[in-house]
Amino acid sequence: MNLNSSVLPLILTVLIGSGVKAQTLDISENLVNFNSAEGESLLLESEARQDYFPLSIQFVTQNNLAYCGVASIVMVLNAMSIEAPEAPEYRNYRIFTQENLFNNPQTQQVMTAEDVRRGGMTLEQLGLLLASYSVRVEVHYGSDVTLDEFRSLVVENLQRSDNFVLVNYSRPSIGQERGGHISPIAAYNEATDRFLVLDVARYKYPPVWVKVEELWEAMKTLDSVSGKTRGFVLISPSLSGNEVLF
Ligand code: CA
């Protein structure tokens, strides 16, 4: 594009004047922004942060508004070094992407990419999509776990780097906009009793430290599509093919 020299300053003035820049939404006071001095300290003081590094290396932004579950699955499968399909955009290199995840016929039997694009996914579908690859999946409904059980299952997982946790929660319940959401949990801070959620909607919110009790409450909310509560999923290596436990 050729820009006339008299037009360019005008465009620059408009862009700067309207505050056009990458900008996430403000976060409410109950949450700690990971991108802050306090947020950084909470990670440095954490004694259950084994998942932070493998997940942060694979951290992606969801490709569309309904793809939080897809982005989260891709992060976990890549972090676990599960045998990945070819990604044509990277010639013959192999990595899970939010497109090629659905190339597997077993994955498509659960849901197609178009199904997810239209309506997102439930907790059960999250578990089944993960289990269409060679991993062991445990699905826990929020209605079935106490606060202590939730904390101890997740903290135990965060102390090992070869398994991962995805959480399905209601955003309004923790003071965010809007509806249900899915993202990985990457660390636990014991002193403040908070989990670090690596929010895959990176255009919207930064990663946040959320009180375990608030996340547990947000997980016990009803998903109107499934008629059940939201919850969390534990994913670990499997030596005997795929397996999903409810
Ligand atoms: Ca882990």
PDB file of C-alpha atoms and ligand atoms in Angstrom:
ATOM      1  CA  MET A   1       0.000   0.000   0.000  1.00  0.00           C
ATOM      2  CA  ASN A   2       1.304   3.454  -0.909  1.00  0.00           C
ATOM      3  CA  LEU A   3       0.502   6.128   1.606  1.00  0.00           C
ATOM      4  CA  ASN A   4       0.492   9.728   0.550  1.00  0.00           C
ATOM      5  CA  SER A   5       2.787  11.706   2.882  1.00  0.00           C
ATOM      6  CA  SER A   6      -0.055  14.033   3.882  1.00  0.00           C
ATOM      7  CA  VAL A   7      -2.352  11.133   4.793  1.00  0.00           C
ATOM      8  CA  LEU A   8       0.109   9.188   6.950  1.00  0.00           C
ATOM      9  CA  PRO A   9       0.346  11.701   9.837  1.00  0.00           C
ATOM     10  CA  LEU A  10      -3.445  11.830   9.935  1.00  0.00           C
ATOM     11  CA  ILE A  11      -3.717   8.034  10.181  1.00  0.00           C
ATOM     12  CA  LEU A  12      -1.070   7.930  12.897  1.00  0.00           C
ATOM     13  CA  THR A  13      -2.887  10.640  14.850  1.00  0.00           C
ATOM     14  CA  VAL A  14      -6.170   8.719  14.629  1.00  0.00           C
ATOM     15  CA  LEU A  15      -4.550   5.438  15.704  1.00  0.00           C
ATOM     16  CA  ILE A  16      -2.708   6.979  18.631  1.00  0.00           C
ATOM     17  CA  GLY A  17      -5.641   9.205  19.587  1.00  0.00           C
ATOM     18  CA  SER A  18      -8.076   6.296  19.753  1.00  0.00           C
ATOM     19  CA  GLY A  19      -5.736   4.237  21.928  1.00  0.00           C
ATOM     20  CA  VAL A  20      -5.417   1.407  19.425  1.00  0.00           C
ATOM     21  CA  LYS A  21      -3.223  -1.219  21.057  1.00  0.00           C
ATOM     22  CA  ALA A  22      -3.327  -4.743  22.348  1.00  0.00           C
ATOM     23  CA  GLN A  23      -5.426  -4.468  25.486  1.00  0.00           C
ATOM     24  CA  THR A  24      -6.895  -7.079  27.799  1.00  0.00           C
ATOM     25  CA  LEU A  25      -9.899  -6.333  30.007  1.00  0.00           C
ATOM     26  CA  ASP A  26      -9.450  -5.131  33.585  1.00  0.00           C
ATOM     27  CA  ILE A  27      -9.477  -7.888  36.169  1.00  0.00           C
ATOM     28  CA  SER A  28     -11.478  -7.774  39.382  1.00  0.00           C
ATOM     29  CA  GLU A  29      -9.898  -7.335  42.829  1.00  0.00           C
ATOM     30  CA  ASN A  30     -10.342 -10.945  43.911  1.00  0.00           C
ATOM     31  CA  LEU A  31      -7.856 -12.040  41.220  1.00  0.00           C
ATOM     32  CA  VAL A  32      -4.099 -11.445  41.052  1.00  0.00           C
ATOM     33  CA  ASN A  33      -2.766 -10.567  37.607  1.00  0.00           C
ATOM     34  CA  PHE A  34       0.129 -12.897  36.785  1.00  0.00           C
ATOM     35  CA  ASN A  35       1.661 -10.018  34.835  1.00  0.00           C
ATOM     36  CA  SER A  36       2.473  -8.039  38.015  1.00  0.00           C
ATOM     37  CA  ALA A  37       5.153  -8.040  40.706  1.00  0.00           C
ATOM     38  CA  GLU A  38       2.788  -9.860  43.056  1.00  0.00           C
ATOM     39  CA  GLY A  39       1.823 -12.377  40.378  1.00  0.00           C
ATOM     40  CA  GLU A  40       5.476 -13.116  39.700  1.00  0.00           C
ATOM     41  CA  SER A  41       6.250 -13.557  43.430  1.00  0.00           C
ATOM     42  CA  LEU A  42       3.419 -16.039  43.821  1.00  0.00           C
ATOM     43  CA  LEU A  43       5.045 -18.247  41.179  1.00  0.00           C
ATOM     44  CA  LEU A  44       8.542 -17.914  42.655  1.00  0.00           C
ATOM     45  CA  GLU A  45       7.177 -18.879  46.090  1.00  0.00           C
ATOM     46  CA  SER A  46       5.129 -21.765  44.709  1.00  0.00           C
ATOM     47  CA  GLU A  47       6.160 -25.284  45.633  1.00  0.00           C
ATOM     48  CA  ALA A  48       3.750 -26.894  43.180  1.00  0.00           C
ATOM     49  CA  ARG A  49       4.704 -25.406  39.809  1.00  0.00           C
ATOM     50  CA  GLN A  50       6.065 -28.352  37.825  1.00  0.00           C
ATOM     51  CA  ASP A  51       3.414 -27.860  35.145  1.00  0.00           C
ATOM     52  CA  TYR A  52       4.145 -24.177  34.647  1.00  0.00           C
ATOM     53  CA  PHE A  53       7.226 -24.596  32.471  1.00  0.00           C
ATOM     54  CA  PRO A  54       6.025 -27.266  30.019  1.00  0.00           C
ATOM     55  CA  LEU A  55       2.677 -25.455  29.672  1.00  0.00           C
ATOM     56  CA  SER A  56       4.168 -21.986  29.257  1.00  0.00           C
ATOM     57  CA  ILE A  57       6.382 -23.305  26.448  1.00  0.00           C
ATOM     58  CA  GLN A  58       3.215 -24.499  24.659  1.00  0.00           C
ATOM     59  CA  PHE A  59       0.902 -21.602  25.654  1.00  0.00           C
ATOM     60  CA  VAL A  60      -1.417 -20.676  22.752  1.00  0.00           C
ATOM     61  CA  THR A  61      -4.302 -18.280  22.175  1.00  0.00           C
ATOM     62  CA  GLN A  62      -7.626 -19.919  21.310  1.00  0.00           C
ATOM     63  CA  ASN A  63      -8.287 -19.575  17.541  1.00  0.00           C
ATOM     64  CA  ASN A  64     -11.878 -18.406  17.932  1.00  0.00           C
ATOM     65  CA  LEU A  65     -14.380 -17.558  20.662  1.00  0.00           C
ATOM     66  CA  ALA A  66     -15.497 -21.189  21.096  1.00  0.00           C
ATOM     67  CA  TYR A  67     -12.066 -22.848  21.029  1.00  0.00           C
ATOM     68  CA  CYS A  68     -10.942 -22.542  24.683  1.00  0.00           C
ATOM     69  CA  GLY A  69     -11.165 -26.320  25.067  1.00  0.00           C
ATOM     70  CA  VAL A  70      -9.367 -26.977  21.789  1.00  0.00           C
ATOM     71  CA  ALA A  71      -6.477 -24.624  22.661  1.00  0.00           C
ATOM     72  CA  SER A  72      -6.218 -26.191  26.129  1.00  0.00           C
ATOM     73  CA  ILE A  73      -6.105 -29.742  24.706  1.00  0.00           C
ATOM     74  CA  VAL A  74      -3.411 -28.729  22.194  1.00  0.00           C
ATOM     75  CA  MET A  75      -1.271 -27.244  24.990  1.00  0.00           C
ATOM     76  CA  VAL A  76      -1.505 -30.412  27.074  1.00  0.00           C
ATOM     77  CA  LEU A  77      -0.850 -32.883  24.235  1.00  0.00           C
ATOM     78  CA  ASN A  78       2.187 -30.867  23.108  1.00  0.00           C
ATOM     79  CA  ALA A  79       3.433 -30.512  26.701  1.00  0.00           C
ATOM     80  CA  MET A  80       3.156 -34.304  27.111  1.00  0.00           C
ATOM     81  CA  SER A  81       5.031 -34.924  23.839  1.00  0.00           C
ATOM     82  CA  ILE A  82       2.236 -37.178  22.567  1.00  0.00           C
ATOM     83  CA  GLU A  83       2.988 -38.270  18.964  1.00  0.00           C
ATOM     84  CA  ALA A  84       1.662 -35.376  16.916  1.00  0.00           C
ATOM     85  CA  PRO A  85       0.314 -35.210  13.351  1.00  0.00           C
ATOM     86  CA  GLU A  86       2.002 -33.226  10.604  1.00  0.00           C
ATOM     87  CA  ALA A  87       1.109 -29.544  10.490  1.00  0.00           C
ATOM     88  CA  PRO A  88       1.042 -28.535   6.783  1.00  0.00           C
ATOM     89  CA  GLU A  89       1.725 -24.891   7.602  1.00  0.00           C
ATOM     90  CA  TYR A  90       5.060 -25.999   9.099  1.00  0.00           C
ATOM     91  CA  ARG A  91       5.931 -28.256   6.103  1.00  0.00           C
ATOM     92  CA  ASN A  92       6.515 -31.751   7.514  1.00  0.00           C
ATOM     93  CA  TYR A  93       7.122 -30.820  11.139  1.00  0.00           C
ATOM     94  CA  ARG A  94       4.876 -32.452  13.705  1.00  0.00           C
ATOM     95  CA  ILE A  95       3.020 -30.524  16.368  1.00  0.00           C
ATOM     96  CA  PHE A  96      -0.584 -30.406  17.546  1.00  0.00           C
ATOM     97  CA  THR A  97      -2.413 -27.333  16.296  1.00  0.00           C
ATOM     98  CA  GLN A  98      -6.022 -26.234  16.759  1.00  0.00           C
ATOM     99  CA  GLU A  99      -6.629 -27.383  13.142  1.00  0.00           C
ATOM    100  CA  ASN A 100      -4.901 -30.750  12.893  1.00  0.00           C
ATOM    101  CA  LEU A 101      -6.209 -31.932  16.291  1.00  0.00           C
ATOM    102  CA  PHE A 102      -9.377 -32.926  14.400  1.00  0.00           C
ATOM    103  CA  ASN A 103      -7.600 -34.911  11.655  1.00  0.00           C
ATOM    104  CA  ASN A 104      -7.810 -38.030  13.829  1.00  0.00           C
ATOM    105  CA  PRO A 105     -10.990 -40.047  12.935  1.00  0.00           C
ATOM    106  CA  GLN A 106     -11.444 -40.982  16.614  1.00  0.00           C
ATOM    107  CA  THR A 107     -11.485 -37.297  17.543  1.00  0.00           C
ATOM    108  CA  GLN A 108     -14.067 -36.550  14.853  1.00  0.00           C
ATOM    109  CA  GLN A 109     -16.283 -39.307  16.212  1.00  0.00           C
ATOM    110  CA  VAL A 110     -16.579 -37.320  19.439  1.00  0.00           C
ATOM    111  CA  MET A 111     -17.087 -33.929  17.761  1.00  0.00           C
ATOM    112  CA  THR A 112     -16.050 -32.219  14.555  1.00  0.00           C
ATOM    113  CA  ALA A 113     -14.202 -28.914  14.427  1.00  0.00           C
ATOM    114  CA  GLU A 114     -17.426 -27.340  13.148  1.00  0.00           C
ATOM    115  CA  ASP A 115     -19.408 -28.700  16.128  1.00  0.00           C
ATOM    116  CA  VAL A 116     -16.972 -27.048  18.533  1.00  0.00           C
ATOM    117  CA  ARG A 117     -16.837 -23.821  16.537  1.00  0.00           C
ATOM    118  CA  ARG A 118     -20.628 -23.581  16.774  1.00  0.00           C
ATOM    119  CA  GLY A 119     -21.127 -24.422  20.436  1.00  0.00           C
ATOM    120  CA  GLY A 120     -17.896 -25.063  22.337  1.00  0.00           C
ATOM    121  CA  MET A 121     -17.710 -28.275  24.376  1.00  0.00           C
ATOM    122  CA  THR A 122     -18.983 -29.726  27.644  1.00  0.00           C
ATOM    123  CA  LEU A 123     -16.761 -31.233  30.354  1.00  0.00           C
ATOM    124  CA  GLU A 124     -17.647 -34.733  29.130  1.00  0.00           C
ATOM    125  CA  GLN A 125     -16.746 -33.838  25.546  1.00  0.00           C
ATOM    126  CA  LEU A 126     -13.469 -32.314  26.768  1.00  0.00           C
ATOM    127  CA  GLY A 127     -12.602 -35.649  28.391  1.00  0.00           C
ATOM    128  CA  LEU A 128     -13.617 -37.676  25.329  1.00  0.00           C
ATOM    129  CA  LEU A 129     -11.729 -35.429  22.891  1.00  0.00           C
ATOM    130  CA  LEU A 130      -8.564 -35.773  25.000  1.00  0.00           C
ATOM    131  CA  ALA A 131      -9.044 -39.532  25.201  1.00  0.00           C
ATOM    132  CA  SER A 132      -9.190 -39.804  21.414  1.00  0.00           C
ATOM    133  CA  TYR A 133      -5.400 -39.603  21.787  1.00  0.00           C
ATOM    134  CA  SER A 134      -3.149 -41.958  23.734  1.00  0.00           C
ATOM    135  CA  VAL A 135      -3.580 -40.541  27.241  1.00  0.00           C
ATOM    136  CA  ARG A 136      -5.357 -41.461  30.460  1.00  0.00           C
ATOM    137  CA  VAL A 137      -8.120 -39.002  31.360  1.00  0.00           C
ATOM    138  CA  GLU A 138     -10.014 -38.592  34.644  1.00  0.00           C
ATOM    139  CA  VAL A 139     -13.108 -36.391  34.488  1.00  0.00           C
ATOM    140  CA  HIS A 140     -14.272 -34.863  37.799  1.00  0.00           C
ATOM    141  CA  TYR A 141     -17.558 -32.995  38.067  1.00  0.00           C
ATOM    142  CA  GLY A 142     -17.601 -30.006  40.413  1.00  0.00           C
ATOM    143  CA  SER A 143     -20.707 -31.441  42.079  1.00  0.00           C
ATOM    144  CA  ASP A 144     -18.751 -34.573  43.096  1.00  0.00           C
ATOM    145  CA  VAL A 145     -15.667 -33.111  44.796  1.00  0.00           C
ATOM    146  CA  THR A 146     -15.246 -31.272  48.072  1.00  0.00           C
ATOM    147  CA  LEU A 147     -13.036 -28.215  48.273  1.00  0.00           C
ATOM    148  CA  ASP A 148     -10.307 -30.261  50.008  1.00  0.00           C
ATOM    149  CA  GLU A 149     -10.477 -33.034  47.413  1.00  0.00           C
ATOM    150  CA  PHE A 150     -10.240 -30.515  44.571  1.00  0.00           C
ATOM    151  CA  ARG A 151      -7.227 -28.801  46.140  1.00  0.00           C
ATOM    152  CA  SER A 152      -5.379 -31.997  46.964  1.00  0.00           C
ATOM    153  CA  LEU A 153      -5.965 -33.700  43.582  1.00  0.00           C
ATOM    154  CA  VAL A 154      -4.805 -30.635  41.669  1.00  0.00           C
ATOM    155  CA  VAL A 155      -1.824 -29.805  43.928  1.00  0.00           C
ATOM    156  CA  GLU A 156      -0.613 -33.401  43.717  1.00  0.00           C
ATOM    157  CA  ASN A 157      -0.747 -33.148  39.933  1.00  0.00           C
ATOM    158  CA  LEU A 158       1.045 -29.767  39.877  1.00  0.00           C
ATOM    159  CA  GLN A 159       3.964 -31.347  41.745  1.00  0.00           C
ATOM    160  CA  ARG A 160       4.655 -33.656  38.767  1.00  0.00           C
ATOM    161  CA  SER A 161       5.605 -32.419  35.320  1.00  0.00           C
ATOM    162  CA  ASP A 162       4.364 -35.406  33.292  1.00  0.00           C
ATOM    163  CA  ASN A 163       0.623 -34.938  33.913  1.00  0.00           C
ATOM    164  CA  PHE A 164      -1.730 -31.951  33.596  1.00  0.00           C
ATOM    165  CA  VAL A 165      -4.985 -30.343  34.762  1.00  0.00           C
ATOM    166  CA  LEU A 166      -7.636 -28.533  32.719  1.00  0.00           C
ATOM    167  CA  VAL A 167     -10.416 -26.692  34.505  1.00  0.00           C
ATOM    168  CA  ASN A 168     -13.907 -25.897  33.189  1.00  0.00           C
ATOM    169  CA  TYR A 169     -15.451 -23.021  35.129  1.00  0.00           C
ATOM    170  CA  SER A 170     -17.939 -20.175  34.997  1.00  0.00           C
ATOM    171  CA  ARG A 171     -16.207 -16.860  34.339  1.00  0.00           C
ATOM    172  CA  PRO A 172     -18.808 -14.613  36.071  1.00  0.00           C
ATOM    173  CA  SER A 173     -18.362 -16.679  39.226  1.00  0.00           C
ATOM    174  CA  ILE A 174     -14.759 -15.382  39.529  1.00  0.00           C
ATOM    175  CA  GLY A 175     -15.596 -11.854  38.341  1.00  0.00           C
ATOM    176  CA  GLN A 176     -14.868 -12.192  34.614  1.00  0.00           C
ATOM    177  CA  GLU A 177     -16.871 -11.850  31.394  1.00  0.00           C
ATOM    178  CA  ARG A 178     -18.749 -14.192  30.389  1.00  0.00           C
ATOM    179  CA  GLY A 179     -20.097 -17.765  30.187  1.00  0.00           C
ATOM    180  CA  GLY A 180     -18.198 -21.016  30.669  1.00  0.00           C
ATOM    181  CA  HIS A 181     -14.501 -21.356  29.992  1.00  0.00           C
ATOM    182  CA  ILE A 182     -11.698 -23.944  29.861  1.00  0.00           C
ATOM    183  CA  SER A 183      -7.975 -23.409  30.527  1.00  0.00           C
ATOM    184  CA  PRO A 184      -4.989 -25.187  32.082  1.00  0.00           C
ATOM    185  CA  ILE A 185      -3.978 -24.769  35.744  1.00  0.00           C
ATOM    186  CA  ALA A 186      -0.209 -24.283  35.960  1.00  0.00           C
ATOM    187  CA  ALA A 187       0.778 -23.732  39.628  1.00  0.00           C
ATOM    188  CA  TYR A 188      -0.391 -23.512  43.243  1.00  0.00           C
ATOM    189  CA  ASN A 189       0.645 -20.938  45.845  1.00  0.00           C
ATOM    190  CA  GLU A 190       0.175 -22.389  49.313  1.00  0.00           C
ATOM    191  CA  ALA A 191       0.466 -19.157  51.360  1.00  0.00           C
ATOM    192  CA  THR A 192      -2.403 -17.505  49.470  1.00  0.00           C
ATOM    193  CA  ASP A 193      -4.228 -20.739  48.545  1.00  0.00           C
ATOM    194  CA  ARG A 194      -4.424 -19.740  44.870  1.00  0.00           C
ATOM    195  CA  PHE A 195      -4.131 -21.575  41.547  1.00  0.00           C
ATOM    196  CA  LEU A 196      -2.560 -19.974  38.479  1.00  0.00           C
ATOM    197  CA  VAL A 197      -4.880 -20.305  35.462  1.00  0.00           C
ATOM    198  CA  LEU A 198      -3.149 -19.847  32.088  1.00  0.00           C
ATOM    199  CA  ASP A 199      -6.149 -18.306  30.337  1.00  0.00           C
ATOM    200  CA  VAL A 200      -6.115 -19.294  26.648  1.00  0.00           C
ATOM    201  CA  ALA A 201      -8.303 -16.269  25.716  1.00  0.00           C
ATOM    202  CA  ARG A 202      -5.128 -14.191  25.687  1.00  0.00           C
ATOM    203  CA  TYR A 203      -6.814 -11.403  23.687  1.00  0.00           C
ATOM    204  CA  LYS A 204      -9.147 -10.905  26.650  1.00  0.00           C
ATOM    205  CA  TYR A 205      -7.468 -11.681  29.989  1.00  0.00           C
ATOM    206  CA  PRO A 206      -3.938 -12.262  31.300  1.00  0.00           C
ATOM    207  CA  PRO A 207      -3.199 -15.405  33.330  1.00  0.00           C
ATOM    208  CA  VAL A 208      -4.568 -14.929  36.856  1.00  0.00           C
ATOM    209  CA  TRP A 209      -4.063 -16.336  40.345  1.00  0.00           C
ATOM    210  CA  VAL A 210      -7.499 -17.307  41.647  1.00  0.00           C
ATOM    211  CA  LYS A 211      -8.460 -18.472  45.144  1.00  0.00           C
ATOM    212  CA  VAL A 212      -8.935 -22.243  45.176  1.00  0.00           C
ATOM    213  CA  GLU A 213     -12.321 -21.862  46.848  1.00  0.00           C
ATOM    214  CA  GLU A 214     -13.514 -19.384  44.194  1.00  0.00           C
ATOM    215  CA  LEU A 215     -12.407 -21.677  41.370  1.00  0.00           C
ATOM    216  CA  TRP A 216     -14.123 -24.604  43.087  1.00  0.00           C
ATOM    217  CA  GLU A 217     -17.365 -22.591  43.347  1.00  0.00           C
ATOM    218  CA  ALA A 218     -16.995 -21.561  39.688  1.00  0.00           C
ATOM    219  CA  MET A 219     -16.632 -25.238  38.765  1.00  0.00           C
ATOM    220  CA  LYS A 220     -19.768 -26.273  40.637  1.00  0.00           C
ATOM    221  CA  THR A 221     -21.960 -24.120  38.391  1.00  0.00           C
ATOM    222  CA  LEU A 222     -24.444 -25.706  36.004  1.00  0.00           C
ATOM    223  CA  ASP A 223     -23.574 -26.042  32.312  1.00  0.00           C
ATOM    224  CA  SER A 224     -26.982 -25.601  30.651  1.00  0.00           C
ATOM    225  CA  VAL A 225     -25.880 -27.658  27.620  1.00  0.00           C
ATOM    226  CA  SER A 226     -24.997 -30.804  29.587  1.00  0.00           C
ATOM    227  CA  GLY A 227     -27.410 -30.271  32.478  1.00  0.00           C
ATOM    228  CA  LYS A 228     -24.457 -31.136  34.753  1.00  0.00           C
ATOM    229  CA  THR A 229     -21.912 -29.040  36.592  1.00  0.00           C
ATOM    230  CA  ARG A 230     -18.592 -27.990  35.136  1.00  0.00           C
ATOM    231  CA  GLY A 231     -15.444 -29.479  36.687  1.00  0.00           C
ATOM    232  CA  PHE A 232     -11.872 -30.461  35.931  1.00  0.00           C
ATOM    233  CA  VAL A 233      -9.928 -33.078  34.020  1.00  0.00           C
ATOM    234  CA  LEU A 234      -6.658 -34.804  34.954  1.00  0.00           C
ATOM    235  CA  ILE A 235      -4.545 -36.029  32.040  1.00  0.00           C
ATOM    236  CA  SER A 236      -1.662 -38.450  32.481  1.00  0.00           C
ATOM    237  CA  PRO A 237       0.494 -40.699  30.272  1.00  0.00           C
ATOM    238  CA  SER A 238      -0.976 -44.041  29.268  1.00  0.00           C
ATOM    239  CA  LEU A 239       1.013 -47.149  28.412  1.00  0.00           C
ATOM    240  CA  SER A 240      -2.044 -49.090  27.304  1.00  0.00           C
ATOM    241  CA  GLY A 241      -3.687 -46.763  24.792  1.00  0.00           C
ATOM    242  CA  ASN A 242      -6.383 -44.245  25.523  1.00  0.00           C
ATOM    243  CA  GLU A 243      -8.594 -44.426  28.574  1.00  0.00           C
ATOM    244  CA  VAL A 244     -11.246 -42.149  30.047  1.00  0.00           C
ATOM    245  CA  LEU A 245     -12.706 -42.431  33.528  1.00  0.00           C
ATOM    246  CA  PHE A 246     -15.790 -40.566  34.739  1.00  0.00           C
TER     247      PHE A 246
HETATM  248 CA    CA B   1       1.431 -32.167  36.616  1.00  0.00          CA
END
